[in-house]
Tab-separated table of C-alpha atoms in Angstrom:
chain	number	residue	atom	x	y	z
S	372	MET	CA	44.284	-17.126	-10.991
S	373	ASN	CA	43.187	-13.575	-11.909
S	374	ARG	CA	39.694	-12.550	-10.871
S	375	PRO	CA	37.397	-12.441	-13.892
S	376	GLU	CA	35.709	-9.194	-14.799
S	377	LEU	CA	32.011	-8.664	-15.157
S	378	ASN	CA	31.057	-6.401	-18.046
S	379	SER	CA	28.110	-4.444	-16.631
S	380	PHE	CA	25.320	-7.072	-16.282
S	381	LYS	CA	26.872	-9.513	-18.746
S	382	THR	CA	27.787	-13.097	-17.842
S	383	TRP	CA	31.272	-14.435	-17.447
S	384	THR	CA	32.824	-14.700	-20.899
S	385	GLU	CA	35.528	-17.245	-20.400
S	386	GLN	CA	36.273	-19.963	-17.857
S	387	LYS	CA	39.250	-22.280	-17.422
S	388	ASP	CA	37.715	-24.618	-14.849
S	389	LYS	CA	35.412	-27.377	-16.064
S	390	SER	CA	32.976	-27.515	-13.118
S	391	VAL	CA	30.377	-25.002	-11.977
S	392	VAL	CA	27.688	-24.749	-9.260
S	393	PHE	CA	24.521	-22.666	-9.812
S	394	THR	CA	21.024	-22.015	-8.564
S	395	PHE	CA	17.986	-20.620	-10.363
S	396	GLY	CA	15.124	-18.869	-8.577
S	397	ARG	CA	12.331	-16.330	-8.799
S	398	PHE	CA	13.721	-14.140	-5.950
S	399	ASN	CA	10.453	-12.178	-5.847
S	400	PRO	CA	11.428	-10.557	-3.589
S	401	PRO	CA	14.889	-11.644	-2.387
S	402	THR	CA	14.797	-12.766	1.240
S	403	ILE	CA	17.106	-13.971	4.056
S	404	GLY	CA	16.032	-17.441	2.912
S	405	HIS	CA	17.566	-16.740	-0.468
S	406	GLU	CA	20.800	-15.618	1.191
S	407	LYS	CA	20.993	-19.024	2.840
S	408	LEU	CA	20.529	-20.609	-0.565
S	409	ILE	CA	23.349	-18.504	-2.088
S	410	ARG	CA	25.719	-19.434	0.763
S	411	LYS	CA	24.942	-23.076	0.127
S	412	VAL	CA	25.921	-22.608	-3.518
S	413	ILE	CA	29.213	-21.033	-2.477
S	414	SER	CA	30.028	-23.772	0.025
S	415	GLN	CA	29.239	-26.422	-2.626
S	416	ALA	CA	31.542	-24.680	-5.144
S	417	LYS	CA	34.470	-24.876	-2.663
S	418	GLY	CA	36.215	-21.840	-4.074
S	419	ASN	CA	35.486	-22.623	-7.692
S	420	ASN	CA	32.958	-21.239	-10.160
S	421	TYR	CA	29.397	-20.486	-9.134
S	422	ARG	CA	26.418	-18.581	-10.632
S	423	ILE	CA	23.155	-17.167	-9.376
S	424	TYR	CA	20.516	-17.041	-12.053
S	425	VAL	CA	17.278	-15.058	-11.738
S	426	SER	CA	13.910	-15.933	-13.324
S	427	GLN	CA	12.369	-13.405	-15.679
S	428	SER	CA	8.796	-14.283	-14.736
S	429	SER	CA	6.669	-11.170	-14.112
S	430	ASP	CA	3.083	-10.736	-12.948
S	431	PRO	CA	1.429	-8.428	-10.326
S	432	GLN	CA	0.639	-11.100	-7.731
S	433	ARG	CA	3.335	-13.846	-7.640
S	434	ASN	CA	6.166	-12.045	-9.445
S	435	PRO	CA	5.671	-8.285	-8.985
S	436	LEU	CA	9.330	-7.252	-9.335
S	437	GLU	CA	10.769	-6.961	-12.825
S	438	TYR	CA	13.836	-8.936	-13.894
S	439	LYS	CA	16.303	-6.063	-13.913
S	440	GLU	CA	14.935	-4.714	-10.635
S	441	LYS	CA	15.540	-8.102	-8.956
S	442	VAL	CA	19.123	-8.374	-10.158
S	443	GLN	CA	19.919	-4.774	-9.084
S	444	LEU	CA	18.220	-5.356	-5.737
S	445	MET	CA	20.064	-8.627	-5.134
S	446	ARG	CA	23.424	-7.065	-5.909
S	447	LYS	CA	22.697	-4.321	-3.333
S	448	MET	CA	21.304	-6.766	-0.790
S	449	PHE	CA	24.083	-9.288	-1.209
S	450	PRO	CA	27.104	-7.209	-2.314
S	451	LYS	CA	29.657	-9.959	-1.582
S	452	PHE	CA	28.040	-12.111	-4.240
S	453	GLY	CA	27.106	-9.319	-6.673
S	454	ARG	CA	29.580	-10.305	-9.408
S	455	ASN	CA	28.105	-13.783	-9.562
S	456	ILE	CA	24.445	-12.709	-9.819
S	457	ILE	CA	23.883	-12.964	-13.612
S	458	PHE	CA	21.899	-10.608	-15.797
S	459	ASN	CA	21.253	-12.107	-19.230
S	460	LYS	CA	17.939	-11.596	-20.960
S	461	LYS	CA	18.509	-14.631	-23.219
S	462	ILE	CA	18.425	-17.009	-20.231
S	463	ILE	CA	14.791	-17.734	-19.400
S	464	ASN	CA	14.745	-21.254	-17.996
S	465	VAL	CA	17.042	-23.981	-16.592
S	466	PHE	CA	17.692	-25.448	-20.051
S	467	ASN	CA	18.978	-22.085	-21.287
S	468	ILE	CA	21.314	-22.052	-18.312
S	469	LEU	CA	22.661	-25.544	-19.036
S	470	VAL	CA	23.241	-24.765	-22.721
S	471	ASP	CA	24.976	-21.515	-21.806
S	472	LEU	CA	27.306	-23.168	-19.256
S	473	TYR	CA	28.068	-25.996	-21.674
S	474	ASP	CA	28.982	-23.481	-24.387
S	475	GLN	CA	31.325	-21.814	-21.913
S	476	GLY	CA	33.302	-25.055	-21.611
S	477	PHE	CA	31.971	-26.496	-18.388
S	478	ARG	CA	31.569	-30.321	-18.286
S	479	GLU	CA	30.482	-30.829	-14.684
S	480	VAL	CA	27.500	-28.984	-13.320
S	481	THR	CA	25.765	-28.956	-9.958
S	482	MET	CA	22.401	-27.275	-9.262
S	483	VAL	CA	21.443	-26.245	-5.717
S	484	VAL	CA	17.696	-25.990	-5.004
S	485	GLY	CA	15.276	-26.211	-2.080
S	486	SER	CA	14.940	-29.752	-0.697
S	487	ASP	CA	11.370	-29.998	-2.047
S	488	ARG	CA	12.522	-29.491	-5.631
S	489	VAL	CA	15.572	-31.818	-5.848
S	490	PRO	CA	13.740	-34.753	-7.478
S	491	GLU	CA	12.057	-32.492	-10.025
S	492	PHE	CA	15.219	-30.859	-11.308
S	493	LYS	CA	17.287	-34.051	-11.135
S	494	LYS	CA	14.904	-35.723	-13.562
S	495	LEU	CA	14.463	-32.589	-15.712
S	496	MET	CA	18.151	-31.862	-16.332
S	497	GLY	CA	19.112	-35.485	-16.977
S	498	GLN	CA	16.258	-35.988	-19.436
S	499	TYR	CA	17.812	-33.899	-22.202
S	500	ASN	CA	21.548	-34.428	-21.496
S	501	GLY	CA	23.241	-35.326	-24.792
S	502	LYS	CA	20.071	-34.699	-26.750
S	503	LYS	CA	19.534	-31.798	-29.182
S	504	ALA	CA	16.249	-30.054	-28.566
S	505	ARG	CA	14.491	-26.691	-29.163
S	506	HIS	CA	16.401	-25.146	-26.261
S	507	GLY	CA	19.813	-26.166	-27.761
S	508	PHE	CA	22.320	-28.807	-26.827
S	509	TYR	CA	24.351	-29.777	-23.730
S	510	ASP	CA	26.258	-32.916	-22.873
S	511	PHE	CA	27.715	-32.834	-19.359
S	512	LYS	CA	29.845	-35.657	-17.958
S	513	VAL	CA	28.378	-35.080	-14.520
S	514	ILE	CA	25.039	-33.501	-13.517
S	515	ASN	CA	24.306	-33.150	-9.778
S	516	THR	CA	21.316	-31.836	-7.937
S	517	VAL	CA	21.994	-30.820	-4.349
S	518	SER	CA	19.574	-29.764	-1.610
S	519	ALA	CA	20.017	-26.374	0.009
S	520	GLY	CA	19.115	-28.052	3.280
S	521	ASP	CA	15.710	-26.477	3.558
S	522	ARG	CA	12.497	-25.865	1.679
S	523	ASP	CA	12.473	-23.762	-1.471
S	524	PRO	CA	12.458	-20.053	-0.388
S	525	ASP	CA	10.461	-19.286	-3.580
S	526	ALA	CA	7.620	-21.676	-2.640
S	527	ASP	CA	4.115	-20.235	-2.544
S	528	ASP	CA	2.924	-21.473	0.812
S	529	VAL	CA	3.505	-19.239	3.809
S	530	SER	CA	5.393	-21.511	6.156
S	531	GLY	CA	8.754	-20.103	7.326
S	532	MET	CA	10.130	-16.940	5.804
S	533	SER	CA	9.133	-17.329	2.131
S	534	ALA	CA	8.910	-14.855	-0.715
S	535	SER	CA	5.197	-15.517	-0.657
S	536	LYS	CA	4.957	-14.386	2.958
S	537	MET	CA	6.923	-11.261	2.047
S	538	ARG	CA	4.530	-10.431	-0.786
S	539	ALA	CA	1.545	-10.971	1.514
S	540	ALA	CA	3.112	-8.622	4.086
S	541	ALA	CA	3.654	-5.905	1.405
S	542	LYS	CA	0.092	-6.262	0.214
S	543	ALA	CA	-1.296	-5.951	3.723
S	544	GLY	CA	0.819	-2.894	4.462
S	545	ASP	CA	2.773	-4.772	7.164
S	546	LEU	CA	6.237	-3.230	7.017
S	547	ASP	CA	7.328	-4.801	10.308
S	548	SER	CA	6.785	-8.379	9.088
S	549	PHE	CA	8.185	-7.535	5.673
S	550	SER	CA	11.380	-6.120	7.156
S	551	LYS	CA	12.023	-9.321	9.098
S	552	GLY	CA	12.490	-11.133	5.798
S	553	LEU	CA	15.322	-8.792	4.656
S	554	PRO	CA	18.964	-8.866	5.766
S	555	LYS	CA	19.567	-6.665	8.818
S	556	SER	CA	22.404	-4.917	6.969
S	557	PHE	CA	20.104	-3.817	4.132
S	558	GLY	CA	19.015	-0.219	4.601
S	559	ASP	CA	16.330	0.591	2.060
S	560	LYS	CA	13.599	-1.664	3.440
S	561	VAL	CA	10.824	0.943	2.839
S	562	GLY	CA	11.956	1.429	-0.746
S	563	VAL	CA	11.705	-2.307	-1.570
S	564	PHE	CA	8.401	-2.493	0.323
S	565	ASN	CA	6.877	0.313	-1.704
S	566	LEU	CA	8.387	-0.918	-5.006
S	567	ILE	CA	6.554	-4.264	-4.521
S	568	ARG	CA	3.330	-2.477	-3.614
S	569	LYS	CA	3.655	-0.279	-6.721
S	570	ARG	CA	4.205	-3.314	-8.960
S	571	MET	CA	1.136	-4.962	-7.346
S	572	GLY	CA	-0.956	-1.911	-8.319
S	573	LEU	CA	-1.184	-0.637	-4.713
S	574	LYS	CA	-0.433	2.788	-3.347
S	575	GLU	CA	2.944	3.508	-1.828
S	576	MET	CA	2.911	4.021	1.943
S	577	VAL	CA	4.473	6.891	3.823
S	578	ASN	CA	3.048	6.762	7.337
S	579	PHE	CA	3.674	3.482	9.101
S	580	ARG	CA	1.763	2.549	12.259
S	581	LYS	CA	1.611	-0.721	14.141
S	582	HIS	CA	0.504	-3.342	11.680
S	583	ILE	CA	-3.160	-4.176	11.416
S	584	ASP	CA	-3.807	-7.495	9.655
S	585	LEU	CA	-6.889	-7.005	7.504
S	586	GLY	CA	-6.620	-9.879	5.019
S	587	SER	CA	-7.977	-8.991	1.607
S	588	GLN	CA	-7.846	-5.280	0.799
S	589	SER	CA	-10.704	-3.094	-0.320
S	590	GLU	CA	-10.177	0.602	-1.087
S	591	LEU	CA	-11.544	1.556	2.364
S	592	ARG	CA	-9.297	-0.950	4.118
S	593	GLU	CA	-6.336	0.177	2.070
S	594	LYS	CA	-6.853	3.768	3.216
S	595	TYR	CA	-7.413	2.595	6.787
S	596	ILE	CA	-4.183	0.606	7.115
S	597	SER	CA	-2.154	3.351	5.468
S	598	GLY	CA	-3.380	5.795	8.090
S	599	GLU	CA	-5.289	8.056	5.681
S	600	ILE	CA	-8.580	7.716	7.553
S	601	PHE	CA	-10.029	6.940	10.994
S	602	ASN	CA	-7.074	7.668	13.219
S	603	SER	CA	-7.116	8.031	17.009
S	604	GLY	CA	-8.608	11.381	17.987
S	605	ASP	CA	-10.612	11.801	14.756
S	606	LEU	CA	-14.260	12.832	15.049
S	607	VAL	CA	-16.537	10.390	13.151
S	608	VAL	CA	-20.205	9.501	12.758
S	609	CYS	CA	-21.589	5.960	12.677
S	610	ILE	CA	-24.183	6.078	9.861
S	611	ARG	CA	-25.873	2.900	11.201
S	612	THR	CA	-26.673	4.381	14.657
S	613	GLY	CA	-26.113	8.108	14.123
S	614	THR	CA	-23.592	8.172	16.976
S	615	LYS	CA	-20.927	10.864	16.755
S	616	PHE	CA	-17.707	10.172	18.706
S	617	TYR	CA	-13.943	10.547	18.859
S	618	ILE	CA	-11.888	7.484	17.992
S	619	SER	CA	-10.041	6.123	21.019
S	620	GLU	CA	-8.285	3.061	19.508
S	621	ARG	CA	-7.795	1.531	16.050
S	622	LYS	CA	-8.257	-2.240	15.815
S	623	SER	CA	-8.193	-4.816	12.958
S	624	SER	CA	-11.286	-3.660	11.073
S	625	TYR	CA	-13.042	-1.499	13.654
S	626	VAL	CA	-12.414	1.327	16.060
S	627	THR	CA	-13.527	1.984	19.637
S	628	ASP	CA	-14.635	5.117	21.460
S	629	GLU	CA	-13.741	6.188	24.997
S	630	HIS	CA	-16.284	3.708	26.374
S	631	ASN	CA	-14.695	0.877	24.447
S	632	THR	CA	-17.764	0.570	22.191
S	633	LYS	CA	-16.946	-1.139	18.869
S	634	TYR	CA	-17.738	0.496	15.499
S	635	TRP	CA	-16.949	-1.186	12.139
S	636	ILE	CA	-15.007	1.081	9.749
S	637	LYS	CA	-17.526	0.335	6.934
S	638	ASP	CA	-20.153	2.173	8.987
S	639	LEU	CA	-18.141	5.333	9.613
S	640	ILE	CA	-18.032	8.822	8.115
S	641	GLU	CA	-15.190	11.071	9.151
S	642	VAL	CA	-15.994	14.675	10.130
S	643	ARG	CA	-13.015	16.316	8.470
S	644	GLN	CA	-11.210	18.786	10.696
S	645	ASP	CA	-9.448	21.929	9.488
S	646	PRO	CA	-5.708	21.291	9.822
S	647	ASP	CA	-4.837	24.857	10.824
S	648	ILE	CA	-7.045	24.860	13.949
S	649	LYS	CA	-7.705	21.196	14.607
S	650	ASP	CA	-5.796	21.455	17.899
S	651	LYS	CA	-8.387	23.842	19.330
S	652	LYS	CA	-10.875	22.391	21.801
S	653	GLY	CA	-13.995	20.941	20.236
S	654	THR	CA	-14.682	19.819	16.707
S	655	GLN	CA	-13.449	21.971	13.870
S	656	PRO	CA	-15.193	20.835	10.692
S	657	ALA	CA	-13.189	21.953	7.659
S	658	LYS	CA	-16.320	23.030	5.747
S	659	TYR	CA	-16.785	25.936	8.215
S	660	PHE	CA	-13.304	27.266	7.446
S	661	ALA	CA	-13.312	27.340	3.635
S	662	LYS	CA	-13.141	30.699	1.926
S	663	GLY	CA	-15.827	29.896	-0.621
S	664	ALA	CA	-18.096	27.201	-1.970
S	665	LYS	CA	-15.155	25.695	-3.882
S	666	GLY	CA	-13.134	25.348	-0.690
S	667	LYS	CA	-10.402	27.919	-1.276
S	668	GLU	CA	-8.106	28.550	1.605
S	669	MET	CA	-8.851	31.128	4.329
S	670	SER	CA	-5.956	32.639	6.233
S	671	LYS	CA	-5.030	30.914	9.511
S	672	SER	CA	-5.720	34.103	11.535
S	673	THR	CA	-9.200	34.382	10.043
S	674	LYS	CA	-9.854	30.724	10.845
S	675	SER	CA	-8.954	31.291	14.460
S	676	LYS	CA	-11.264	34.319	14.702
S	677	ARG	CA	-13.999	32.333	13.021
S	678	ASP	CA	-13.553	29.505	15.500
S	679	ALA	CA	-13.895	31.927	18.417
S	680	HIS	CA	-17.010	33.430	16.790
S	681	PHE	CA	-18.739	30.062	16.463
S	682	LYS	CA	-18.020	29.193	20.099
S	683	LYS	CA	-19.364	32.569	21.293
S	684	GLY	CA	-22.504	32.182	19.226
S	685	ALA	CA	-23.097	28.652	20.442
S	686	ALA	CA	-23.269	29.856	24.068
S	687	LYS	CA	-26.109	32.244	23.291
S	688	SER	CA	-29.814	31.570	23.192
S	689	ASP	CA	-31.369	30.438	19.884
S	690	ASP	CA	-33.719	33.442	20.140
S	691	ASP	CA	-30.862	35.930	20.449
S	692	PRO	CA	-30.373	37.627	17.025
S	693	SER	CA	-26.704	38.361	17.873
S	694	ALA	CA	-26.047	34.658	17.803
S	695	TYR	CA	-26.472	34.735	14.009
S	696	LYS	CA	-24.144	37.623	13.115
S	697	PRO	CA	-21.894	36.901	10.128
S	698	ALA	CA	-18.633	35.242	11.147
S	699	PRO	CA	-15.182	36.554	10.117
S	700	GLY	CA	-14.566	35.487	6.531
S	701	ASP	CA	-18.231	35.248	5.640
S	702	ALA	CA	-18.079	38.078	3.084
S	703	GLY	CA	-18.761	36.632	-0.364
S	704	ALA	CA	-19.006	33.030	0.859
S	705	LYS	CA	-21.797	30.799	-0.375
S	706	THR	CA	-22.884	29.098	2.854
S	707	LYS	CA	-25.825	26.930	3.693
S	708	PRO	CA	-28.085	29.458	5.481
S	709	SER	CA	-30.050	28.680	8.644
S	710	LYS	CA	-33.758	29.506	8.812
S	711	HIS	CA	-32.862	32.740	10.632
S	712	THR	CA	-30.424	33.751	7.884
S	713	LYS	CA	-32.969	32.919	5.215
S	714	LYS	CA	-35.682	34.933	6.952
S	715	PHE	CA	-33.289	37.892	7.199
S	716	LYS	CA	-32.612	37.726	3.443
S	717	GLN	CA	-36.312	37.462	2.594
S	718	MET	CA	-37.101	40.482	4.777
S	719	PHE	CA	-34.409	42.629	3.197
S	720	GLY	CA	-34.789	41.352	-0.374
S	721	GLU	CA	-31.340	39.822	-0.735
S	722	LYS	CA	-31.157	37.341	-3.581
S	723	VAL	CA	-30.782	33.684	-2.495
S	724	LYS	CA	-29.269	31.108	-4.903
S	725	TYR	CA	-31.113	27.792	-4.760
S	726	MET	CA	-29.872	24.363	-5.772
S	727	ASN	CA	-31.950	21.528	-7.189
S	728	MET	CA	-31.921	17.944	-5.950
S	729	ALA	CA	-29.295	16.842	-8.489
S	730	GLN	CA	-26.945	19.642	-7.342
S	731	LEU	CA	-27.585	18.698	-3.708
S	732	LYS	CA	-26.640	15.006	-4.335
S	733	LYS	CA	-23.521	16.191	-6.089
S	734	GLU	CA	-22.631	18.345	-3.067
S	735	LEU	CA	-23.207	15.458	-0.688
S	736	LYS	CA	-20.993	13.243	-2.834
S	737	LYS	CA	-18.149	15.791	-2.484
S	738	GLU	CA	-18.661	15.999	1.252
S	739	TYR	CA	-19.289	12.375	2.231
S	740	GLY	CA	-17.719	10.405	-0.653
S	741	SER	CA	-18.972	6.822	-1.117
S	742	LYS	CA	-21.088	7.047	2.025
S	743	ALA	CA	-23.365	9.659	0.456
S	744	SER	CA	-25.548	7.014	-1.178
S	745	SER	CA	-26.524	5.614	2.191
S	746	LEU	CA	-27.693	8.976	3.641
S	747	LYS	CA	-31.393	9.918	3.785
S	748	ILE	CA	-32.620	13.191	2.279
S	749	VAL	CA	-35.753	14.197	4.203
S	750	LYS	CA	-37.908	17.132	3.280
S	751	VAL	CA	-38.560	19.468	6.177
S	752	LYS	CA	-40.101	22.908	6.472
S	753	GLY	CA	-37.911	25.350	4.596
S	754	GLY	CA	-35.536	22.817	3.045
S	755	VAL	CA	-34.170	19.293	3.500
S	756	SER	CA	-32.520	17.407	6.331
S	757	ILE	CA	-29.519	15.151	5.667
S	758	GLN	CA	-29.804	12.151	7.972
S	759	THR	CA	-28.060	8.853	8.670
S	760	PRO	CA	-29.990	5.589	8.017
S	761	GLY	CA	-30.853	5.637	11.718
S	762	GLY	CA	-32.496	9.095	11.480
S	763	GLN	CA	-29.752	11.181	13.105
S	764	GLU	CA	-29.562	14.589	11.401
S	765	LEU	CA	-26.072	15.489	10.184
S	766	GLU	CA	-26.929	18.844	8.600
S	767	ARG	CA	-29.700	20.827	6.986
S	768	TYR	CA	-29.927	22.599	3.637
S	769	ASN	CA	-32.369	25.494	3.568
S	770	ASN	CA	-31.744	26.432	-0.052
S	771	VAL	CA	-33.269	23.348	-1.655
S	772	PRO	CA	-36.926	23.797	-2.719
């Protein structure tokens, strides 16, 4: 018997044998559990006709992958069975499958499903056999329903390696657990992982660290598990206590410092470090290395000189005027002047640009993001002090009346 040809994604057009074995599943996403199901279909067919039909259901949570994506993915994941994985947009449910197979000339049909769904489909398929209905007509001589020998791999509980467990792993950013549900021979695990996240409305992930199980995802947690914020070695401030420290270890939903003190990520603000000189000893806040108020880039060499200048000035007495000399790159920059700088400008008549309270809050929003609303703005002599809820001063603005 010559091997039938598959025209692109179309179904088989003509069959000589009268019996066929098939399965119908969501495959969202395809897993090693589904591979076991397919192999059961093949063994049941005993060298004869078999079909793998894919559901067209689509929604962000339970069915994130689109129909065509699933078929293409399954053909790549299970290449030996690719020609028998059917793509036909007219087939939406099991009744459409039965009508289509009957129209192709088959008179004996066997459906393979998870053990927990055998009774359901046995009753469903037999109910309309020989009866014309909205879905069409089929009249098989034999209709069998066979167990795949295990639970349905499409089931929505999380026991075993289910599609539900795979989706949960993708949502949580857990590539390690997700990969365990794919065939070892399949190479593009990250691609499938990110495709599912994209269809769920989540950001794709590039940097993968050891999985941290966070349960439901907020925007902050999403950034945390993807490694965008609060990594080991980062300098942060706890707004609840005012403590500034370097992160030693990342945990489930908190970090620890060198003394193993626990800090919840919801209470943290990151002191952003300049990437060009972040390897230098001490903290290198990025705001000190921007060319202007809008944060344009300063050359790397200027940043290094500026870093050395700050360290030299820090070692001098507060009463030493040389400690307040302009740093390299200060020309034309709109900085937040200290009281010494302000006094200098007042003495020599240099014009100082002031900002009102609304502008200040806008500036804080840019610098601290969502945490800005929890900060205290305290009026002090000559300006305002920006403090944590605990009273720890983060910085001072001397150009706010």
